[in-house]
CSV table of C-alpha atoms and ligand atoms in Angstrom, one decimal:
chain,number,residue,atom,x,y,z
A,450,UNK,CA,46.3,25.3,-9.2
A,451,UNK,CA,44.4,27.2,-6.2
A,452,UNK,CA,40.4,25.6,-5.8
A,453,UNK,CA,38.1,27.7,-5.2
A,454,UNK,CA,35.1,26.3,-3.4
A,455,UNK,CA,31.8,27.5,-4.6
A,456,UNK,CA,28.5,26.9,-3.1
A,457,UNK,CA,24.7,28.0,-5.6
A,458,UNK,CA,21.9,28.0,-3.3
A,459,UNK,CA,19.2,27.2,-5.3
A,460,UNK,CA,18.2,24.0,-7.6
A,461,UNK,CA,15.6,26.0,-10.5
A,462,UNK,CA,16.5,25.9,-13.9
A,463,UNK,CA,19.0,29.2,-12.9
A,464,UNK,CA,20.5,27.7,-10.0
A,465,UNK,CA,21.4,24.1,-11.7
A,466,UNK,CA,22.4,26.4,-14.6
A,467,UNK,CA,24.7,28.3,-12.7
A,468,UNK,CA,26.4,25.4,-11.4
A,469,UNK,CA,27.2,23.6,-14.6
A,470,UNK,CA,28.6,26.7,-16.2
A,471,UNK,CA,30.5,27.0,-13.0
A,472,UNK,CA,31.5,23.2,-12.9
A,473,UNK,CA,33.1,23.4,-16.5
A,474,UNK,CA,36.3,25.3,-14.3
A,475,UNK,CA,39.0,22.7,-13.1
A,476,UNK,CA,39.5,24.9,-10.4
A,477,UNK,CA,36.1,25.7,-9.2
A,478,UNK,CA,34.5,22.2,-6.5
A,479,UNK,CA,30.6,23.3,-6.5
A,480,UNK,CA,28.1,22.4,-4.0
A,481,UNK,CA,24.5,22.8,-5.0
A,482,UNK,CA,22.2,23.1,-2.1
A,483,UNK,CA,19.0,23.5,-1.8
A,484,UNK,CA,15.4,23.0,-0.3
A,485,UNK,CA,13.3,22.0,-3.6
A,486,UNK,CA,14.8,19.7,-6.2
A,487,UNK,CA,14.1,18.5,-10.3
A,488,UNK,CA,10.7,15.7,-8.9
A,489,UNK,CA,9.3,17.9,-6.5
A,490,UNK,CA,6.1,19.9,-6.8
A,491,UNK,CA,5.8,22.8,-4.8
A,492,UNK,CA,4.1,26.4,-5.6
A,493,UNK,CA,8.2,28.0,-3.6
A,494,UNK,CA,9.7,26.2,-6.9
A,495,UNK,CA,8.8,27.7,-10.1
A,496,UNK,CA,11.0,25.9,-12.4
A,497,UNK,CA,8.4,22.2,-13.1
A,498,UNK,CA,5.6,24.5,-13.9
A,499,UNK,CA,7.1,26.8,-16.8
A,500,UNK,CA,6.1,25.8,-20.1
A,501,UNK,CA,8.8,26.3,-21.2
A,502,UNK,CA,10.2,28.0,-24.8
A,503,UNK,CA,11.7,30.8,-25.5
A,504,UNK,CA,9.6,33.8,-26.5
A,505,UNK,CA,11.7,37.0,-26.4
A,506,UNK,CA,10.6,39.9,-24.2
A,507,UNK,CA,13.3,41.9,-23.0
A,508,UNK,CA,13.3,45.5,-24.0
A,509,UNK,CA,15.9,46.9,-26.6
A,510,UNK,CA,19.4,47.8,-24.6
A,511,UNK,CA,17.8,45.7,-21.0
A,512,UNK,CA,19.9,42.8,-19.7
A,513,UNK,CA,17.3,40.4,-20.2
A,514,UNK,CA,17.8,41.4,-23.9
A,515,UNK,CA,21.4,40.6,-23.5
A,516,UNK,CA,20.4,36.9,-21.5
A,517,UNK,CA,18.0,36.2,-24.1
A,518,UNK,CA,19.8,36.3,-27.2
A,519,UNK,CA,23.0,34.6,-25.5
A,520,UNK,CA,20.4,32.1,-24.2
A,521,UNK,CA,18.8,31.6,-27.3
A,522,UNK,CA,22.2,30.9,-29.0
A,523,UNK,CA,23.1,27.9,-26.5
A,524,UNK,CA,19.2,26.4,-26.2
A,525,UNK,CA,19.2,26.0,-30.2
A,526,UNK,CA,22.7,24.5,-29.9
A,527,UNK,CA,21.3,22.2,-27.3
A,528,UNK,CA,18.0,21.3,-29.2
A,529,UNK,CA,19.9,20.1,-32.4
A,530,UNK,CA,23.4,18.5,-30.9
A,531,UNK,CA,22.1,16.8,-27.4
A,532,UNK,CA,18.4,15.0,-27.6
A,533,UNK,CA,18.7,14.0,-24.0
A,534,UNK,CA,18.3,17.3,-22.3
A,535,UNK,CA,14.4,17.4,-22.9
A,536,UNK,CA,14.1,20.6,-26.2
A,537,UNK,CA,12.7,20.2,-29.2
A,538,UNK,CA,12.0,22.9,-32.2
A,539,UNK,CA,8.6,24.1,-32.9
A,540,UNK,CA,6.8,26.9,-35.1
A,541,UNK,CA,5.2,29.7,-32.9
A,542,UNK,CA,2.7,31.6,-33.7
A,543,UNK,CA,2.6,35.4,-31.8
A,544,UNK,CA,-0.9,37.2,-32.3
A,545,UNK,CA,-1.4,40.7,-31.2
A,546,UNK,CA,-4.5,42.5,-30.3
A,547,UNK,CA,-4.5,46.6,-30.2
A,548,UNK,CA,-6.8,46.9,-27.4
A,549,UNK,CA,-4.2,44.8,-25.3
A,550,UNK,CA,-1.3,47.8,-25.9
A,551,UNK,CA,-1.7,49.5,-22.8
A,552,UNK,CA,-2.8,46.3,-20.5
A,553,UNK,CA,-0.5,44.8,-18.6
A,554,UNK,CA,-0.3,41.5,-20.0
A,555,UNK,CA,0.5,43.9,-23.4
A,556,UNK,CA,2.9,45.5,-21.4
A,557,UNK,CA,4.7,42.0,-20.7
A,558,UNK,CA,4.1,40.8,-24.7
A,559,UNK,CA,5.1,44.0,-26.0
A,560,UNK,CA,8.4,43.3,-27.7
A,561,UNK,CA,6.9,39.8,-28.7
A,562,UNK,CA,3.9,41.4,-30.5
A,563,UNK,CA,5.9,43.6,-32.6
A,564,UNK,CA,6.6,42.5,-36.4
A,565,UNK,CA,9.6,44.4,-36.9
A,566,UNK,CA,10.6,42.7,-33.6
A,567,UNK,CA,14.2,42.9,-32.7
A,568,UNK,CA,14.7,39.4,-32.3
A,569,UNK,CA,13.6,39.1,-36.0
A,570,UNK,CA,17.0,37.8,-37.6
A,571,UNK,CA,18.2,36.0,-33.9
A,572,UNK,CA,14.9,33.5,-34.4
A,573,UNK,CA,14.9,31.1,-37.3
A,574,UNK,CA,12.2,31.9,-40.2
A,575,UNK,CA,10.8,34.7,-38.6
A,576,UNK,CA,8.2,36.3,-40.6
A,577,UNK,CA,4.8,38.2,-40.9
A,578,UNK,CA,1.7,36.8,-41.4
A,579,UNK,CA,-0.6,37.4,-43.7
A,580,UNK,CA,-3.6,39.2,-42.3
A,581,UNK,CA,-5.6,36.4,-43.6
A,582,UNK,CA,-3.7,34.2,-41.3
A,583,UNK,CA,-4.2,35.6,-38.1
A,584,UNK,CA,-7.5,34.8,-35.5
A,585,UNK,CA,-10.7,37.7,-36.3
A,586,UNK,CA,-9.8,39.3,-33.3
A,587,UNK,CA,-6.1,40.2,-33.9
A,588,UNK,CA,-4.4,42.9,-35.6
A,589,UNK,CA,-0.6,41.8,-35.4
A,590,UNK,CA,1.2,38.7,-36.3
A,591,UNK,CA,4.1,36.6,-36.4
A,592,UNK,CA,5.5,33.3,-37.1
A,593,UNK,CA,9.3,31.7,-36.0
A,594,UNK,CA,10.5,28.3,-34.9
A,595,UNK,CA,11.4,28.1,-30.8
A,596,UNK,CA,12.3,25.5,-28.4
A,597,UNK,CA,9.9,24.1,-26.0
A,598,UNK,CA,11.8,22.5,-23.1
A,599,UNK,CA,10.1,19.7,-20.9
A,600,UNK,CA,11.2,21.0,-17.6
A,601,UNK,CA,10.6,16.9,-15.9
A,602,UNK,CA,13.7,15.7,-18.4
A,603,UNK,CA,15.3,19.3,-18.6
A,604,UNK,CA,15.8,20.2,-15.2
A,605,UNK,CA,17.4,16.7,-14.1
A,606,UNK,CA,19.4,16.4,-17.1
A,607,UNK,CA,21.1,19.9,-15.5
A,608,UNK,CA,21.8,18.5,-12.4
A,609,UNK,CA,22.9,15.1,-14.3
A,610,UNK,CA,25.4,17.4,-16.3
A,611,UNK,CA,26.3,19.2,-12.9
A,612,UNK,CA,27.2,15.5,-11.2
A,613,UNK,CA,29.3,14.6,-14.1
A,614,UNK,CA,31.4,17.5,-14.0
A,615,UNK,CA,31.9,16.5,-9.9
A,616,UNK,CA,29.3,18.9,-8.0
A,617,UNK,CA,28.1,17.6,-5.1
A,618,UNK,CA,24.0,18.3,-4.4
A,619,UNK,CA,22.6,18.5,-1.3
A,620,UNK,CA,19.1,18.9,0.2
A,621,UNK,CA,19.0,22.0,2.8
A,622,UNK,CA,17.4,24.9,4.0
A,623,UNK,CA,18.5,28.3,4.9
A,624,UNK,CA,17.5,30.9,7.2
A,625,UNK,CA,20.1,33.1,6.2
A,626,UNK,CA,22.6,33.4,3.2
A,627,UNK,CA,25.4,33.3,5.4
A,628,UNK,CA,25.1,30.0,6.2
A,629,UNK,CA,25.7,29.3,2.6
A,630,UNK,CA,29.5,27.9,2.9
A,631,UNK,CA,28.7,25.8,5.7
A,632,UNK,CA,26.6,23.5,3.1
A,633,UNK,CA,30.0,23.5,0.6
A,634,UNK,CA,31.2,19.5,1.5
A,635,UNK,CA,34.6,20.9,3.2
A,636,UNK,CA,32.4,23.3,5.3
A,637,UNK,CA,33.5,26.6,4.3
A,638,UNK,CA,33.4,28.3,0.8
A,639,UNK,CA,35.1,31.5,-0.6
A,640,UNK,CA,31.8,32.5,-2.9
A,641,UNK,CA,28.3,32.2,-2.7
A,642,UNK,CA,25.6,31.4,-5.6
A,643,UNK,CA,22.2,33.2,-4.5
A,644,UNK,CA,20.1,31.6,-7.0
A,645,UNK,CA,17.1,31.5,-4.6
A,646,UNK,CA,14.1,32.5,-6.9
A,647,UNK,CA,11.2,34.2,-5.1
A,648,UNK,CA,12.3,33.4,-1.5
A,649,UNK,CA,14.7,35.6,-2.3
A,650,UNK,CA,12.3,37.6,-0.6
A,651,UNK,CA,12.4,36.2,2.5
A,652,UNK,CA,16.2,34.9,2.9
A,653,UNK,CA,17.9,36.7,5.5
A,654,UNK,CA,20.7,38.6,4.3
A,655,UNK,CA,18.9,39.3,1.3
A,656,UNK,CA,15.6,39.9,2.0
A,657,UNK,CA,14.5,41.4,-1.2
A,658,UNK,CA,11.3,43.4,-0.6
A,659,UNK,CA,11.2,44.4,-4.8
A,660,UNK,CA,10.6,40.7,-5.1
A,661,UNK,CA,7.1,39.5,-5.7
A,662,UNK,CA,5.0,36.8,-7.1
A,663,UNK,CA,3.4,36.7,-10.6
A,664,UNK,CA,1.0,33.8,-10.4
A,665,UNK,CA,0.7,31.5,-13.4
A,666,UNK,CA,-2.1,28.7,-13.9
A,667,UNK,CA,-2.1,26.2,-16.7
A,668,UNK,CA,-3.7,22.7,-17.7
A,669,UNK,CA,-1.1,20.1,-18.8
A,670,UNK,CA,-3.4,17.7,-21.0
A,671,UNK,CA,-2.3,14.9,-23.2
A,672,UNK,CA,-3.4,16.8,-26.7
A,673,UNK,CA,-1.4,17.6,-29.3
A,674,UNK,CA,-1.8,21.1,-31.0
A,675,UNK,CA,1.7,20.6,-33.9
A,676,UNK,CA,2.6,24.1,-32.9
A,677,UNK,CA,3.4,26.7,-30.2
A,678,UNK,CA,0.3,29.6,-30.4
A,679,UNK,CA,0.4,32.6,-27.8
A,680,UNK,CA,-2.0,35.6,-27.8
A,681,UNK,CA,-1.5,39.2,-26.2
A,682,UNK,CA,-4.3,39.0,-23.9
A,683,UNK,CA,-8.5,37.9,-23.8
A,684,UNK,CA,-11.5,39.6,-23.0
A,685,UNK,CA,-11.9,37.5,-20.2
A,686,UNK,CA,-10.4,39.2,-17.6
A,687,UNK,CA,-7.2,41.6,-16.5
A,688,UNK,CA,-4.2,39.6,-16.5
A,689,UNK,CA,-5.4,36.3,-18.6
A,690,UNK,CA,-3.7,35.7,-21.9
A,691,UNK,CA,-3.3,32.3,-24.4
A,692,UNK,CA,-0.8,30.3,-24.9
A,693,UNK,CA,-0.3,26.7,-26.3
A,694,UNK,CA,3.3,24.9,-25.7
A,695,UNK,CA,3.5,21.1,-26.7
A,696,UNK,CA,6.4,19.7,-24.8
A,697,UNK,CA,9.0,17.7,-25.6
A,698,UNK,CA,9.4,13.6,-25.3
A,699,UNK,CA,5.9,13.3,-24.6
A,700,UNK,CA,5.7,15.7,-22.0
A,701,UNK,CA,1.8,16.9,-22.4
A,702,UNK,CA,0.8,20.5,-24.1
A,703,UNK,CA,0.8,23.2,-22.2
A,704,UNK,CA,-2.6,25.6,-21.6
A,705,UNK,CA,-1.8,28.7,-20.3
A,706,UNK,CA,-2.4,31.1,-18.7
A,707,UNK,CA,-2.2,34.3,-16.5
A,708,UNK,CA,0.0,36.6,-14.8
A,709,UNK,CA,-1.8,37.5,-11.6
A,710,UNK,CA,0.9,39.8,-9.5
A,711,UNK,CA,1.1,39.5,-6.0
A,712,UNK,CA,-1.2,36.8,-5.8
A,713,UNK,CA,0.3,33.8,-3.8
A,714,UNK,CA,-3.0,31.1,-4.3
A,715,UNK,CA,-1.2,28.2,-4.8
A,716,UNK,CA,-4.7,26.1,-5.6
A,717,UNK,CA,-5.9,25.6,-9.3
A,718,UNK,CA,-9.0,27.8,-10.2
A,719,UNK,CA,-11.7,26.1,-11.7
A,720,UNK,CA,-13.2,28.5,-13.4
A,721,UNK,CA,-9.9,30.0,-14.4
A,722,UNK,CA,-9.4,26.6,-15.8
A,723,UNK,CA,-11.9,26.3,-17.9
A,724,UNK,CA,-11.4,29.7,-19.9
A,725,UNK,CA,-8.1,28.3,-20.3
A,726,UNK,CA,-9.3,25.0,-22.0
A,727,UNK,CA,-12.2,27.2,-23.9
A,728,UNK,CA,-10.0,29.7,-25.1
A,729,UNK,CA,-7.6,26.9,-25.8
A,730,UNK,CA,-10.0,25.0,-28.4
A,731,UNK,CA,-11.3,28.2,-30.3
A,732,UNK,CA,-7.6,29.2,-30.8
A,733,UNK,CA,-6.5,25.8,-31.7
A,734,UNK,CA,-9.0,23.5,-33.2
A,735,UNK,CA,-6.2,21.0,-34.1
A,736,UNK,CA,-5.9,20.5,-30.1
A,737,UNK,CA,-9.6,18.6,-30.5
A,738,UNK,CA,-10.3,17.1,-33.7
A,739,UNK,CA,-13.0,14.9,-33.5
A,740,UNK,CA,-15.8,17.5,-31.3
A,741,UNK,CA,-14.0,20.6,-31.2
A,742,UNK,CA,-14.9,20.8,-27.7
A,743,UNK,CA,-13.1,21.4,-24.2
A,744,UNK,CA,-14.8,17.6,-23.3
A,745,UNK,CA,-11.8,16.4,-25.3
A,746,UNK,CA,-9.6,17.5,-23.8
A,747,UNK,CA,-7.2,14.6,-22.0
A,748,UNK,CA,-6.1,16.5,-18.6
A,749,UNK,CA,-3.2,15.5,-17.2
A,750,UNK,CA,-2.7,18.1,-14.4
A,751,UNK,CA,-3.9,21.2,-13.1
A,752,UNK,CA,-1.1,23.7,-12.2
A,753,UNK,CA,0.1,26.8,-10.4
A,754,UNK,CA,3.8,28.1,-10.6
A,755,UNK,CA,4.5,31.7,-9.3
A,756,UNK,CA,7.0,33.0,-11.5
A,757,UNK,CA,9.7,35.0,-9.3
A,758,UNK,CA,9.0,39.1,-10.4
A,759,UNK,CA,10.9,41.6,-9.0
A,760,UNK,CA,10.8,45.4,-9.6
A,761,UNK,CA,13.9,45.9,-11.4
A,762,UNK,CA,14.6,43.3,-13.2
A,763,UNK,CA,17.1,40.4,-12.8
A,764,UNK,CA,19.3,40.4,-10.4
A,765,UNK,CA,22.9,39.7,-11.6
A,766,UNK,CA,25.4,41.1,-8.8
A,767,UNK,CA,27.9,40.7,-6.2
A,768,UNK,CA,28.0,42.3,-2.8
A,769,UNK,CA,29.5,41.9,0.6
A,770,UNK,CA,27.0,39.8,2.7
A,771,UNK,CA,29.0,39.5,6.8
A,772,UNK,CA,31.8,39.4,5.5
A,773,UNK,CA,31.7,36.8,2.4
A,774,UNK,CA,31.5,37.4,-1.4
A,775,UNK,CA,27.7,36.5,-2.8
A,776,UNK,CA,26.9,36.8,-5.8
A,777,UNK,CA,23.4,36.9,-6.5
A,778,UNK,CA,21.4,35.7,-9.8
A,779,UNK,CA,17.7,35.9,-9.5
A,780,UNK,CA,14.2,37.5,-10.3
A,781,UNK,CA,13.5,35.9,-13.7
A,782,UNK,CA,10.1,36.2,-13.8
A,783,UNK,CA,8.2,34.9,-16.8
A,784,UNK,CA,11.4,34.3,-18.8
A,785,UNK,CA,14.4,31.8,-16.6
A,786,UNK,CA,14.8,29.3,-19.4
A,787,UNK,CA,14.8,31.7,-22.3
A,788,UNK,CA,17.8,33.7,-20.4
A,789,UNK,CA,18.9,31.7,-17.7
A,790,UNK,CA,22.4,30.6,-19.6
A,791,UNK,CA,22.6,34.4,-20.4
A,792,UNK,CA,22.3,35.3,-16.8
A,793,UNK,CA,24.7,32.4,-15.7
A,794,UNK,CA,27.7,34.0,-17.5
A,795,UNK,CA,27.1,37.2,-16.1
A,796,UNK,CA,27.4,35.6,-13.0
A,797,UNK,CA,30.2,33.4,-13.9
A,798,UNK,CA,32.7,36.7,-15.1
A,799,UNK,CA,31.5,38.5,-11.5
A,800,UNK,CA,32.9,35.4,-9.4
A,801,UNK,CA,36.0,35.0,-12.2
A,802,UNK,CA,36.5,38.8,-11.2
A,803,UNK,CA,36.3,37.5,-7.3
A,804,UNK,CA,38.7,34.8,-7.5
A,805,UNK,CA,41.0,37.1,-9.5
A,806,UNK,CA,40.7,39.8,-7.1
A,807,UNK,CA,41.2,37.2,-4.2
A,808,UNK,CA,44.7,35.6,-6.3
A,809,UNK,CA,46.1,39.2,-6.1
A,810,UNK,CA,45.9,39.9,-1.7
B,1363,FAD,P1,13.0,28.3,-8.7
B,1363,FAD,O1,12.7,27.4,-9.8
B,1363,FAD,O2,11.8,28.8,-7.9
B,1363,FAD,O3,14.1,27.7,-7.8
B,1363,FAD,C1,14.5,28.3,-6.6
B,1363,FAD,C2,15.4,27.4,-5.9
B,1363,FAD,O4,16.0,28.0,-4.7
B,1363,FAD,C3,14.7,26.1,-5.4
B,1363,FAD,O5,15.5,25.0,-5.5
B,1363,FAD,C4,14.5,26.4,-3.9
B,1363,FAD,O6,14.4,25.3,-3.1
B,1363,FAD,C5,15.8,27.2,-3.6
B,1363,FAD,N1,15.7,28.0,-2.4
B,1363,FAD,C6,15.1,29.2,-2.3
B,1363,FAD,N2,15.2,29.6,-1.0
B,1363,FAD,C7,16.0,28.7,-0.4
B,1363,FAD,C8,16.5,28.6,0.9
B,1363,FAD,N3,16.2,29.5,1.9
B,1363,FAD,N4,17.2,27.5,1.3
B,1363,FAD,C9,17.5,26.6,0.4
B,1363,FAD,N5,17.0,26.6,-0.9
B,1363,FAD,C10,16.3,27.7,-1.3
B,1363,FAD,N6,10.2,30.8,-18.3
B,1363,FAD,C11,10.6,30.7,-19.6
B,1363,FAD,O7,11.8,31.0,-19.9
B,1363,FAD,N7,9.8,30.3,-20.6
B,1363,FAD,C12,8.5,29.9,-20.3
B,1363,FAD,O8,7.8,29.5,-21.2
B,1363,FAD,C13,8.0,30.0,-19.0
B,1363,FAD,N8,6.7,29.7,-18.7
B,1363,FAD,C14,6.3,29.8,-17.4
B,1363,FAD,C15,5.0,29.4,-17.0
B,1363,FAD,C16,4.6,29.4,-15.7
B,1363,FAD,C17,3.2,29.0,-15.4
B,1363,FAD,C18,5.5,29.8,-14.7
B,1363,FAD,C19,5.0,29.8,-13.3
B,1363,FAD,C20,6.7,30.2,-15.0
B,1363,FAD,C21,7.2,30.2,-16.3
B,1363,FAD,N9,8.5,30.6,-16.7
B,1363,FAD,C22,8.9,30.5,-18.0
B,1363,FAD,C23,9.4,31.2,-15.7
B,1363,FAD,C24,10.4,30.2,-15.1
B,1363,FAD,O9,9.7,29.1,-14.6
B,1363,FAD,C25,11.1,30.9,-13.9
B,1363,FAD,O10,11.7,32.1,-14.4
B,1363,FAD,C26,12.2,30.0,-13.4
B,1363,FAD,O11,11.7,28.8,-13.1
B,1363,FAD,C27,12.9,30.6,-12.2
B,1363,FAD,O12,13.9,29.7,-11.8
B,1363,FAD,P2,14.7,29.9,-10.5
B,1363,FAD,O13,15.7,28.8,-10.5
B,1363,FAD,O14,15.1,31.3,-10.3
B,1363,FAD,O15,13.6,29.7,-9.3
């Protein structure tokens, strides 16, 4: 049997993704490289700050619809059959408010707001709630059970996975996407993995210009709120919205947030922070049960992630780069856990459809 040597540029929850679906071929031999890796901290890797669960957003007929329902399918599997790769379940509550419609943060939770969502039979006990049982302020909601993923155990339990099936991971950096094969460990490699996230933007070969930054801060504190809450947006400003996500395995709740586009701070807010934590406690008394204030709150960190936007959507395609096949898989924005297995079998059938294309010459 003919190997086919593979190298995925890129070590985010896609990238390490990638590579284990990859890996699970006898005749594929993977290299991982990359210049951030599961540990580090660093506002060009988005992966340790997500969240992360799975809230559906993807328009009816879009790709991402297509990722997030495959994705869905596997992260359920993987929350009830494998404890050790950081998921657990959790109810989530979805409020809507009608003033945020026409925002853009509405624009973003608009398939997640809906309660004849189209995700309604793929998510376990989905249901409406009672009007009785929403927050004053909101005129829509819903109620399911979701994953939450603890990205510290998560994303090195991929690149565990990825080692046992015999890819080799190495630390590098790339000017240019050709240079790619040179990182495989026999120094050359018939396919490339561009799972490179928002530098996508600035890799040559690529350079991605539709590619942008949606800025994210949240407050990781030790708290526990029993349940995942998200709202549709705040008064408090364009671009700020709610959300509650308790980790798994002890991994602190998370206090989100915002989606600030094109807006590459990489330095907590403080005064961003502390709507977070106020808007927080009034949503989720639970979080602070003996004052019901913010000065309960037990932080843990302050964080910034820039989630990796880009104009039309995920990128899942192959294309001629000097000569070399590269397959590209990237742009996931707000949602690369809740479709990144999704996107990794599109890009597994596009470098199947290589290698058979290749066996034929
Ligand atoms: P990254 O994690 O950024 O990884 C890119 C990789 O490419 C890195 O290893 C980097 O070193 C490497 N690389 C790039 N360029 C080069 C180069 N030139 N040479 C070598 N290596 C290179 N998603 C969800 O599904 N659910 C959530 O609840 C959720 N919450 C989020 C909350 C916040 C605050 C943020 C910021 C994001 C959230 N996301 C969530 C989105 C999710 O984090 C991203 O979609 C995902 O992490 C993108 O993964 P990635 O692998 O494409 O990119």
């Amino acid at each position: 049997m003919a190997v086919t040597n593979i190298v995925v540029v890129g070590a985010g929850v896609v990238g390490l993704t990638t590579a284990l679906v990859l890996s699970r071929h006898d005749n594929f031999n993977v290299t991982v490289v990359a210049k951030h890796m599961p540990g580090d901290y660093d506002i060009e890797y988005a992966s340790p700050w997500a969240g992360a669960n799975s809230m559906p957003v993807g328009k009816p007929g879009s790709n991402l619809q297509k990722f997030e329902t495959a994705t869905w399918k596997e992260l359920d599997r993987i929350c009830r059959e494998v404890p050790e790769a950081g998921l657990h379940c959790q109810e989530t509550f979805i409020y809507g408010r009608k003033k945020d419609e026409n925002t853009a943060t509405g624009d973003w939770f608009k398939e997640l707001v809906k309660e004849d969502a189209w995700f309604r039979d793929l998510m376990p006990n989905f249901r409406v709630l009672p009007r009785s049982e929403l927050p004053p302020y909101c005129t829509t909601g819903t109620a399911f059970t979701s994953v939450c993923i603890n990205p510290a155990i998560h994303l090195p339990w991929l690149a565990g996975q990825c080692l046992k099936n015999g890819v080799t991971i190495i630390r590098g950096t790339l000017t240019h996407i050709s240079q790619a094969p040179s990182f495989h460990t026999t120094g050359h490699a018939a396919v490339t993995l561009n799972c490179t996230g928002l530098l996508a933007r600035t890799l040559g070969g690529v350079l991605d210009t539709t590619v942008y930054p949606g800025r994210g801060q949240t407050v990781l504190v030790r708290n526990t709120p029993g349940a995942m809450l998200t709202v549709s947006g705040t008064d408090d400003g364009a671009g700020e919205v709610t959300y509650i996500m308790q980790r798994a395995a002890g991994g602190g709740t998370v206090l989100g947030g915002c989606m600030q586009p094109d807006n590459w701070d990489s330095q907590p807010d403080p005064n961003l922070a502390l709507r977070i934590m106020q808007r927080a406690v009034e949503l989720c008394p639970a979080l602070v049960p003996k004052t019901g204030k913010v000065t309960e709150l037990s932080v843990i960190r302050h964080g910034v992630g820039l989630r990796p936007m880009r104009k039309g959507g995920i990128r899942v395609e192959k294309e001629r780069i000097g000569g070399a096949w590269v397959v590209h898989n990237y742009g996931h924005a707000g949602y690369g856990y809740q479709s990144g297995f999704g996107s990794a079998w599109e890009a597994e059938k596009l470098v199947l459809g290589i290698v058979k294309d290749k066996a034929k010459l």
